[in-house]
Structures are given as structure tokens and as C-alpha cells.
Amino acid sequence: MARSEEEETPVDTLTVSRRWLLLKVGAFFNAMVGIAVAVPVFKYFFSPVKSDDAYKSWIPLGAADSFPIGETRLAKFTNPVSRAWDGETDRVACWVRRIAATEFQVFAVNCAHLGCPVRWFPKSQLFMCPCHGGAYYADGSRASGPPERGLFTYDTKIVEGNLQINAGEMPTLANTAKLVQIQNARGGSPCAG
């Protein structure tokens, strides 16, 4: 008879069991972790699909006449892919060398070894890296030290009297590697094999 009494007791549908509650809470947290992992993965895979015009930005550095021929000067520009919360860190430095009336070289301020900022010394006509002793000639080619290559350069153009650089991409080996021929070098090209 005990069984029939149990069968006759009505089941309260509003009662929440501990097992049911823990199952729902666990499923909620698992879903949150799944979303937190999935969002960066989807952004990574679909980032090439998104066209970002900031990566094709030509940034003005100033009037071309403000850079005297034969001199190298420090210039700063605003990173085209910066955000409002970047503050002062969205300002990027570069070295501008004017070779002729319409010919410029613009170097990234970072050493090609480990990225320390290089300084220009006009008396010795060298860029020097304070971190590991790397040195570069005025044309950006490697002079000595641990860097295995010259300074990275930006593409330049003059528009309406203003010097502009293609600052959408950081200059790296992938997009601006160039063979620098040293003038008055003795012997053949090191790349001739």
C-alpha cells in the first residue's frame, strides 16, 4: 500500500531540484567559455575577408621643404589603425632623410635586430641602436653589430608639396625587403654567388 500512496502524491512542477539547477548553471558557464574561445578564432579566420582601408593609408609627414636636402630628421605621425583609447601611444616616430629635391628615404625608428629605437648621430652620419650596439649608415644599410640587415623603410611620395608615407603596414621583410647596393664597394655583389 505504500506504493499507491506515493503514486497518488501530486508532483509539484514548480519545485527546482539541486540537480536541475546545477545542470543549468553548468551549461550556462560552458556556453560562456565556448563563446569566449570561439570569438577570437572566428575573428582570426575571417579577418582577411574584412577590407580595412587603414592598411592602405598614406600619411602626411609635413611639407617636403621642411626637410633640408642632405639632412636626416625625426618625424612623427599618427598610426592609421589606432583607437581612441590608445592615447599618446598612437604617435609613431620615423627618420626622414632627404636625398634630393624629390627623393626621400623614410626609415622605421626600430632596429632590425630586436626593435629598439635607433638614434641618428649627424656628426658620425650613423644610426646607432643603444640596446645591442647595432649601427647603420646614413642610407639605412647595416654598418655593424648584431642586425643582419638594414633599417626598414616606408614607401614615400610627394602630394601637393607634402611628403607622405605608406604607414598602413609596419615595414618588415615581408613587404619592403630591398637589396641595398653600397656605392664604391670593392669586389662583386655578395648576392652574385
JSON list of C-alpha atoms in Angstrom, two decimals, residues 11-153:
[
{"chain": "A", "resi": 11, "resn": "VAL", "atom": "CA", "xyz": [4.36, 16.18, -8.27]},
{"chain": "A", "resi": 12, "resn": "ASP", "atom": "CA", "xyz": [4.99, 19.90, -7.83]},
{"chain": "A", "resi": 13, "resn": "THR", "atom": "CA", "xyz": [6.27, 21.21, -11.19]},
{"chain": "A", "resi": 14, "resn": "LEU", "atom": "CA", "xyz": [7.46, 24.49, -9.65]},
{"chain": "A", "resi": 15, "resn": "THR", "atom": "CA", "xyz": [9.96, 22.76, -7.39]},
{"chain": "A", "resi": 16, "resn": "VAL", "atom": "CA", "xyz": [13.57, 23.14, -8.58]},
{"chain": "A", "resi": 17, "resn": "SER", "atom": "CA", "xyz": [15.85, 20.28, -7.69]},
{"chain": "A", "resi": 18, "resn": "ARG", "atom": "CA", "xyz": [19.54, 20.77, -6.93]},
{"chain": "A", "resi": 19, "resn": "ARG", "atom": "CA", "xyz": [20.47, 18.52, -9.85]},
{"chain": "A", "resi": 20, "resn": "TRP", "atom": "CA", "xyz": [18.38, 20.56, -12.30]},
{"chain": "A", "resi": 21, "resn": "LEU", "atom": "CA", "xyz": [19.83, 23.88, -11.03]},
{"chain": "A", "resi": 22, "resn": "LEU", "atom": "CA", "xyz": [23.47, 22.70, -11.21]},
{"chain": "A", "resi": 23, "resn": "LEU", "atom": "CA", "xyz": [22.89, 21.32, -14.71]},
{"chain": "A", "resi": 24, "resn": "LYS", "atom": "CA", "xyz": [21.55, 24.66, -15.96]},
{"chain": "A", "resi": 25, "resn": "VAL", "atom": "CA", "xyz": [24.28, 26.71, -14.24]},
{"chain": "A", "resi": 26, "resn": "GLY", "atom": "CA", "xyz": [26.96, 24.38, -15.63]},
{"chain": "A", "resi": 27, "resn": "ALA", "atom": "CA", "xyz": [25.51, 24.57, -19.13]},
{"chain": "A", "resi": 28, "resn": "PHE", "atom": "CA", "xyz": [25.44, 28.38, -18.91]},
{"chain": "A", "resi": 29, "resn": "PHE", "atom": "CA", "xyz": [29.11, 28.62, -17.89]},
{"chain": "A", "resi": 30, "resn": "ASN", "atom": "CA", "xyz": [30.13, 26.11, -20.56]},
{"chain": "A", "resi": 31, "resn": "ALA", "atom": "CA", "xyz": [28.33, 28.19, -23.17]},
{"chain": "A", "resi": 32, "resn": "MET", "atom": "CA", "xyz": [30.12, 31.36, -21.98]},
{"chain": "A", "resi": 33, "resn": "VAL", "atom": "CA", "xyz": [33.53, 29.67, -22.17]},
{"chain": "A", "resi": 34, "resn": "GLY", "atom": "CA", "xyz": [32.67, 28.32, -25.63]},
{"chain": "A", "resi": 35, "resn": "ILE", "atom": "CA", "xyz": [31.76, 31.79, -26.86]},
{"chain": "A", "resi": 36, "resn": "ALA", "atom": "CA", "xyz": [34.89, 33.30, -25.30]},
{"chain": "A", "resi": 37, "resn": "VAL", "atom": "CA", "xyz": [37.04, 30.77, -27.18]},
{"chain": "A", "resi": 38, "resn": "ALA", "atom": "CA", "xyz": [35.09, 30.91, -30.45]},
{"chain": "A", "resi": 39, "resn": "VAL", "atom": "CA", "xyz": [35.03, 34.70, -30.96]},
{"chain": "A", "resi": 40, "resn": "PRO", "atom": "CA", "xyz": [38.82, 35.16, -31.40]},
{"chain": "A", "resi": 41, "resn": "VAL", "atom": "CA", "xyz": [39.04, 32.04, -33.54]},
{"chain": "A", "resi": 42, "resn": "PHE", "atom": "CA", "xyz": [36.31, 33.32, -35.89]},
{"chain": "A", "resi": 43, "resn": "LYS", "atom": "CA", "xyz": [37.91, 36.79, -35.99]},
{"chain": "A", "resi": 44, "resn": "TYR", "atom": "CA", "xyz": [41.25, 35.20, -36.91]},
{"chain": "A", "resi": 45, "resn": "PHE", "atom": "CA", "xyz": [39.82, 33.11, -39.73]},
{"chain": "A", "resi": 46, "resn": "PHE", "atom": "CA", "xyz": [37.60, 35.85, -41.16]},
{"chain": "A", "resi": 47, "resn": "SER", "atom": "CA", "xyz": [39.99, 38.81, -40.77]},
{"chain": "A", "resi": 48, "resn": "PRO", "atom": "CA", "xyz": [41.33, 38.52, -44.35]},
{"chain": "A", "resi": 49, "resn": "VAL", "atom": "CA", "xyz": [37.77, 38.90, -45.63]},
{"chain": "A", "resi": 50, "resn": "LYS", "atom": "CA", "xyz": [37.35, 42.29, -43.96]},
{"chain": "A", "resi": 51, "resn": "SER", "atom": "CA", "xyz": [38.83, 45.09, -46.04]},
{"chain": "A", "resi": 52, "resn": "ASP", "atom": "CA", "xyz": [40.45, 47.69, -43.84]},
{"chain": "A", "resi": 53, "resn": "ASP", "atom": "CA", "xyz": [41.30, 50.91, -45.65]},
{"chain": "A", "resi": 54, "resn": "ALA", "atom": "CA", "xyz": [43.62, 51.92, -42.82]},
{"chain": "A", "resi": 55, "resn": "TYR", "atom": "CA", "xyz": [46.15, 49.40, -44.12]},
{"chain": "A", "resi": 56, "resn": "LYS", "atom": "CA", "xyz": [46.30, 51.38, -47.38]},
{"chain": "A", "resi": 57, "resn": "SER", "atom": "CA", "xyz": [46.83, 54.75, -45.71]},
{"chain": "A", "resi": 58, "resn": "TRP", "atom": "CA", "xyz": [49.19, 57.39, -46.99]},
{"chain": "A", "resi": 59, "resn": "ILE", "atom": "CA", "xyz": [50.01, 59.64, -44.04]},
{"chain": "A", "resi": 60, "resn": "PRO", "atom": "CA", "xyz": [51.47, 63.15, -44.44]},
{"chain": "A", "resi": 61, "resn": "LEU", "atom": "CA", "xyz": [54.68, 63.87, -42.52]},
{"chain": "A", "resi": 62, "resn": "GLY", "atom": "CA", "xyz": [54.74, 67.55, -43.35]},
{"chain": "A", "resi": 63, "resn": "ALA", "atom": "CA", "xyz": [55.84, 69.89, -46.10]},
{"chain": "A", "resi": 64, "resn": "ALA", "atom": "CA", "xyz": [58.65, 68.48, -48.21]},
{"chain": "A", "resi": 65, "resn": "ASP", "atom": "CA", "xyz": [60.51, 71.78, -47.81]},
{"chain": "A", "resi": 66, "resn": "SER", "atom": "CA", "xyz": [60.70, 71.29, -44.03]},
{"chain": "A", "resi": 67, "resn": "PHE", "atom": "CA", "xyz": [63.26, 68.52, -44.62]},
{"chain": "A", "resi": 68, "resn": "PRO", "atom": "CA", "xyz": [66.54, 70.05, -45.87]},
{"chain": "A", "resi": 69, "resn": "ILE", "atom": "CA", "xyz": [68.50, 68.21, -48.57]},
{"chain": "A", "resi": 70, "resn": "GLY", "atom": "CA", "xyz": [71.28, 66.08, -47.11]},
{"chain": "A", "resi": 71, "resn": "GLU", "atom": "CA", "xyz": [69.86, 66.02, -43.58]},
{"chain": "A", "resi": 72, "resn": "THR", "atom": "CA", "xyz": [68.08, 63.36, -41.53]},
{"chain": "A", "resi": 73, "resn": "ARG", "atom": "CA", "xyz": [65.33, 64.44, -39.16]},
{"chain": "A", "resi": 74, "resn": "LEU", "atom": "CA", "xyz": [62.93, 62.77, -36.76]},
{"chain": "A", "resi": 75, "resn": "ALA", "atom": "CA", "xyz": [59.26, 62.98, -37.71]},
{"chain": "A", "resi": 76, "resn": "LYS", "atom": "CA", "xyz": [56.12, 61.66, -36.02]},
{"chain": "A", "resi": 77, "resn": "PHE", "atom": "CA", "xyz": [52.79, 60.58, -37.42]},
{"chain": "A", "resi": 78, "resn": "THR", "atom": "CA", "xyz": [49.56, 59.14, -36.06]},
{"chain": "A", "resi": 79, "resn": "ASN", "atom": "CA", "xyz": [49.13, 55.41, -36.55]},
{"chain": "A", "resi": 80, "resn": "PRO", "atom": "CA", "xyz": [46.24, 54.94, -39.03]},
{"chain": "A", "resi": 81, "resn": "VAL", "atom": "CA", "xyz": [44.96, 51.84, -37.19]},
{"chain": "A", "resi": 82, "resn": "SER", "atom": "CA", "xyz": [44.85, 53.47, -33.76]},
{"chain": "A", "resi": 83, "resn": "ARG", "atom": "CA", "xyz": [41.87, 53.60, -31.47]},
{"chain": "A", "resi": 84, "resn": "ALA", "atom": "CA", "xyz": [40.63, 56.47, -29.31]},
{"chain": "A", "resi": 85, "resn": "TRP", "atom": "CA", "xyz": [41.91, 54.84, -26.11]},
{"chain": "A", "resi": 86, "resn": "ASP", "atom": "CA", "xyz": [45.49, 54.50, -27.45]},
{"chain": "A", "resi": 87, "resn": "GLY", "atom": "CA", "xyz": [46.33, 57.98, -26.20]},
{"chain": "A", "resi": 88, "resn": "GLU", "atom": "CA", "xyz": [49.88, 59.12, -26.84]},
{"chain": "A", "resi": 89, "resn": "THR", "atom": "CA", "xyz": [50.99, 55.63, -27.89]},
{"chain": "A", "resi": 90, "resn": "ASP", "atom": "CA", "xyz": [49.37, 56.08, -31.30]},
{"chain": "A", "resi": 91, "resn": "ARG", "atom": "CA", "xyz": [52.15, 58.51, -32.25]},
{"chain": "A", "resi": 92, "resn": "VAL", "atom": "CA", "xyz": [54.83, 56.72, -34.28]},
{"chain": "A", "resi": 93, "resn": "ALA", "atom": "CA", "xyz": [58.31, 58.09, -34.90]},
{"chain": "A", "resi": 94, "resn": "CYS", "atom": "CA", "xyz": [60.34, 57.72, -38.10]},
{"chain": "A", "resi": 95, "resn": "TRP", "atom": "CA", "xyz": [63.57, 59.09, -39.53]},
{"chain": "A", "resi": 96, "resn": "VAL", "atom": "CA", "xyz": [63.28, 61.17, -42.74]},
{"chain": "A", "resi": 97, "resn": "ARG", "atom": "CA", "xyz": [66.34, 61.58, -44.97]},
{"chain": "A", "resi": 98, "resn": "ARG", "atom": "CA", "xyz": [66.11, 63.91, -47.93]},
{"chain": "A", "resi": 99, "resn": "ILE", "atom": "CA", "xyz": [68.49, 62.83, -50.66]},
{"chain": "A", "resi": 100, "resn": "ALA", "atom": "CA", "xyz": [67.47, 65.21, -53.47]},
{"chain": "A", "resi": 101, "resn": "ALA", "atom": "CA", "xyz": [64.69, 67.67, -54.26]},
{"chain": "A", "resi": 102, "resn": "THR", "atom": "CA", "xyz": [62.10, 64.93, -54.77]},
{"chain": "A", "resi": 103, "resn": "GLU", "atom": "CA", "xyz": [63.91, 61.89, -53.36]},
{"chain": "A", "resi": 104, "resn": "PHE", "atom": "CA", "xyz": [63.35, 60.83, -49.75]},
{"chain": "A", "resi": 105, "resn": "GLN", "atom": "CA", "xyz": [64.12, 57.84, -47.58]},
{"chain": "A", "resi": 106, "resn": "VAL", "atom": "CA", "xyz": [61.93, 57.29, -44.53]},
{"chain": "A", "resi": 107, "resn": "PHE", "atom": "CA", "xyz": [63.19, 54.73, -42.02]},
{"chain": "A", "resi": 108, "resn": "ALA", "atom": "CA", "xyz": [61.28, 53.00, -39.26]},
{"chain": "A", "resi": 109, "resn": "VAL", "atom": "CA", "xyz": [62.70, 54.08, -35.93]},
{"chain": "A", "resi": 110, "resn": "ASN", "atom": "CA", "xyz": [63.14, 50.46, -34.84]},
{"chain": "A", "resi": 111, "resn": "CYS", "atom": "CA", "xyz": [66.37, 48.49, -35.11]},
{"chain": "A", "resi": 112, "resn": "ALA", "atom": "CA", "xyz": [66.14, 45.49, -37.44]},
{"chain": "A", "resi": 113, "resn": "HIS", "atom": "CA", "xyz": [67.65, 43.27, -34.71]},
{"chain": "A", "resi": 114, "resn": "LEU", "atom": "CA", "xyz": [65.14, 43.36, -31.84]},
{"chain": "A", "resi": 115, "resn": "GLY", "atom": "CA", "xyz": [63.20, 46.57, -32.42]},
{"chain": "A", "resi": 116, "resn": "CYS", "atom": "CA", "xyz": [64.91, 49.01, -30.06]},
{"chain": "A", "resi": 117, "resn": "PRO", "atom": "CA", "xyz": [64.61, 52.65, -31.20]},
{"chain": "A", "resi": 118, "resn": "VAL", "atom": "CA", "xyz": [67.67, 53.84, -33.10]},
{"chain": "A", "resi": 119, "resn": "ARG", "atom": "CA", "xyz": [69.13, 57.34, -32.80]},
{"chain": "A", "resi": 120, "resn": "TRP", "atom": "CA", "xyz": [70.67, 59.43, -35.53]},
{"chain": "A", "resi": 121, "resn": "PHE", "atom": "CA", "xyz": [74.13, 60.92, -34.90]},
{"chain": "A", "resi": 122, "resn": "PRO", "atom": "CA", "xyz": [74.74, 63.63, -37.53]},
{"chain": "A", "resi": 123, "resn": "LYS", "atom": "CA", "xyz": [78.47, 64.06, -36.82]},
{"chain": "A", "resi": 124, "resn": "SER", "atom": "CA", "xyz": [79.27, 60.40, -37.49]},
{"chain": "A", "resi": 125, "resn": "GLN", "atom": "CA", "xyz": [76.46, 60.04, -40.05]},
{"chain": "A", "resi": 126, "resn": "LEU", "atom": "CA", "xyz": [75.28, 56.84, -38.34]},
{"chain": "A", "resi": 127, "resn": "PHE", "atom": "CA", "xyz": [72.11, 55.44, -36.83]},
{"chain": "A", "resi": 128, "resn": "MET", "atom": "CA", "xyz": [73.00, 53.72, -33.56]},
{"chain": "A", "resi": 129, "resn": "CYS", "atom": "CA", "xyz": [70.99, 51.22, -31.53]},
{"chain": "A", "resi": 130, "resn": "PRO", "atom": "CA", "xyz": [71.52, 51.63, -27.77]},
{"chain": "A", "resi": 131, "resn": "CYS", "atom": "CA", "xyz": [70.39, 48.11, -26.87]},
{"chain": "A", "resi": 132, "resn": "HIS", "atom": "CA", "xyz": [72.92, 45.83, -28.56]},
{"chain": "A", "resi": 133, "resn": "GLY", "atom": "CA", "xyz": [75.28, 48.17, -30.42]},
{"chain": "A", "resi": 134, "resn": "GLY", "atom": "CA", "xyz": [73.84, 47.91, -33.91]},
{"chain": "A", "resi": 135, "resn": "ALA", "atom": "CA", "xyz": [74.97, 50.61, -36.32]},
{"chain": "A", "resi": 136, "resn": "TYR", "atom": "CA", "xyz": [73.58, 51.70, -39.68]},
{"chain": "A", "resi": 137, "resn": "TYR", "atom": "CA", "xyz": [74.92, 54.01, -42.37]},
{"chain": "A", "resi": 138, "resn": "ALA", "atom": "CA", "xyz": [73.03, 57.15, -43.42]},
{"chain": "A", "resi": 139, "resn": "ASP", "atom": "CA", "xyz": [71.31, 55.23, -46.24]},
{"chain": "A", "resi": 140, "resn": "GLY", "atom": "CA", "xyz": [69.93, 52.72, -43.71]},
{"chain": "A", "resi": 141, "resn": "SER", "atom": "CA", "xyz": [72.23, 49.86, -44.66]},
{"chain": "A", "resi": 142, "resn": "ARG", "atom": "CA", "xyz": [73.86, 47.78, -41.93]},
{"chain": "A", "resi": 143, "resn": "ALA", "atom": "CA", "xyz": [77.24, 49.04, -40.71]},
{"chain": "A", "resi": 144, "resn": "SER", "atom": "CA", "xyz": [78.00, 46.70, -37.79]},
{"chain": "A", "resi": 145, "resn": "GLY", "atom": "CA", "xyz": [76.58, 44.85, -34.83]},
{"chain": "A", "resi": 146, "resn": "PRO", "atom": "CA", "xyz": [74.03, 42.09, -34.48]},
{"chain": "A", "resi": 147, "resn": "PRO", "atom": "CA", "xyz": [71.45, 43.26, -37.06]},
{"chain": "A", "resi": 148, "resn": "GLU", "atom": "CA", "xyz": [71.72, 41.16, -40.19]},
{"chain": "A", "resi": 149, "resn": "ARG", "atom": "CA", "xyz": [70.10, 43.71, -42.46]},
{"chain": "A", "resi": 150, "resn": "GLY", "atom": "CA", "xyz": [69.49, 47.44, -42.84]},
{"chain": "A", "resi": 151, "resn": "LEU", "atom": "CA", "xyz": [66.72, 49.56, -41.40]},
{"chain": "A", "resi": 152, "resn": "PHE", "atom": "CA", "xyz": [63.18, 49.02, -42.61]},
{"chain": "A", "resi": 153, "resn": "THR", "atom": "CA", "xyz": [61.87, 51.75, -44.92]}
]
